[in-house]
XYZ file of C-alpha atoms in Angstrom:
118
model
C 68.168 111.412 84.532
C 70.481 113.782 86.799
C 72.339 116.109 84.468
C 75.286 116.993 86.098
C 77.875 120.111 84.482
C 82.018 119.630 84.296
C 82.889 122.395 83.918
C 81.755 124.482 86.093
C 84.021 126.382 88.315
C 82.285 127.887 90.758
C 83.569 131.418 89.156
C 87.186 130.221 90.151
C 90.081 129.904 87.126
C 89.629 127.864 84.568
C 91.489 123.791 85.791
C 92.062 121.066 85.304
C 89.232 120.025 87.432
C 87.493 122.137 88.288
C 84.840 121.767 91.167
C 81.728 120.708 88.861
C 83.945 117.320 87.360
C 84.353 116.914 91.219
C 80.913 117.122 91.965
C 80.094 114.545 89.112
C 83.374 112.579 90.684
C 81.321 111.927 94.418
C 78.133 111.486 92.572
C 79.735 108.554 91.113
C 81.373 107.223 94.307
C 78.994 107.409 96.286
C 76.431 105.472 94.110
C 78.778 102.757 93.300
C 78.577 102.339 97.978
C 74.693 103.042 97.909
C 73.465 101.635 94.197
C 69.870 104.308 93.389
C 67.979 104.178 90.085
C 69.896 107.475 89.111
C 71.326 107.945 85.441
C 73.759 110.363 85.954
C 74.650 111.952 82.558
C 78.030 114.647 82.423
C 77.484 117.736 80.247
C 79.566 120.358 78.803
C 77.554 123.606 80.206
C 74.171 123.966 81.666
C 75.183 128.178 80.867
C 74.485 128.881 84.464
C 77.703 129.912 85.029
C 77.634 132.506 88.104
C 75.719 129.889 90.275
C 77.839 126.534 89.753
C 78.023 123.962 90.700
C 75.281 123.097 87.940
C 72.879 120.231 87.604
C 69.798 120.095 85.711
C 67.139 116.350 86.977
C 64.934 115.810 83.972
C 61.926 112.814 84.231
C 59.477 112.245 81.370
C 56.306 113.077 82.123
C 57.780 115.951 85.568
C 59.369 118.764 84.869
C 62.541 119.265 84.538
C 65.167 121.701 87.224
C 67.540 124.059 86.808
C 69.767 123.597 90.527
C 72.677 125.557 91.179
C 74.840 126.144 94.064
C 75.670 122.754 94.108
C 79.650 121.807 94.711
C 80.960 117.562 95.878
C 79.862 118.293 99.364
C 76.122 118.529 98.588
C 75.945 115.308 97.247
C 74.505 113.116 98.802
C 71.644 115.684 99.873
C 71.363 115.388 95.685
C 70.630 111.920 95.507
C 67.972 112.321 98.019
C 66.135 115.101 96.718
C 66.677 113.385 92.996
C 65.028 109.726 94.969
C 62.254 113.103 95.946
C 61.825 113.773 92.617
C 61.434 110.571 91.078
C 58.652 109.813 93.304
C 57.048 112.636 92.919
C 53.768 112.725 90.305
C 54.788 115.244 88.768
C 58.655 116.503 89.627
C 57.969 118.522 92.321
C 59.446 118.566 95.407
C 58.370 121.297 98.633
C 60.562 123.039 99.282
C 59.794 121.949 103.377
C 60.962 117.896 101.966
C 64.068 119.026 100.126
C 67.669 118.999 102.750
C 68.483 121.701 103.878
C 71.332 121.834 102.468
C 69.694 122.753 99.224
C 67.329 125.263 100.068
C 68.594 128.774 97.433
C 69.216 125.648 94.432
C 66.281 126.010 91.991
C 67.124 128.201 89.347
C 64.449 126.859 86.753
C 62.724 124.655 85.321
C 61.236 123.608 82.133
C 57.775 122.526 81.109
C 56.976 118.768 81.463
C 56.766 117.018 77.711
C 55.111 113.872 76.629
C 56.271 110.500 76.766
C 56.841 109.319 72.945
C 54.662 106.029 73.135
C 57.191 104.375 70.269
């Protein structure tokens, strides 16, 4: 699951279609052209406004990561990272395996929670 903050403005003034919404649009466009098993979920705010655009990636039994310093121009690299994340056993992608444009994207992580068996 890739949660994308649609209200992120990258420190700019309020606008009708902020960079966070533009990032979501670009991710959707890329996924339409080349489908991948990634679910996008727009969210109103991830509370990291000074580090926007932001997103969070999560899967059951893996670390959840808060990601920042993103933008529409990094959509393809973000999806490449999401693929590596999904293929990892615990949700950890070493910095040397991440796309170079995402070297400063990690803002924080949340421990994995057990998936409810029901």
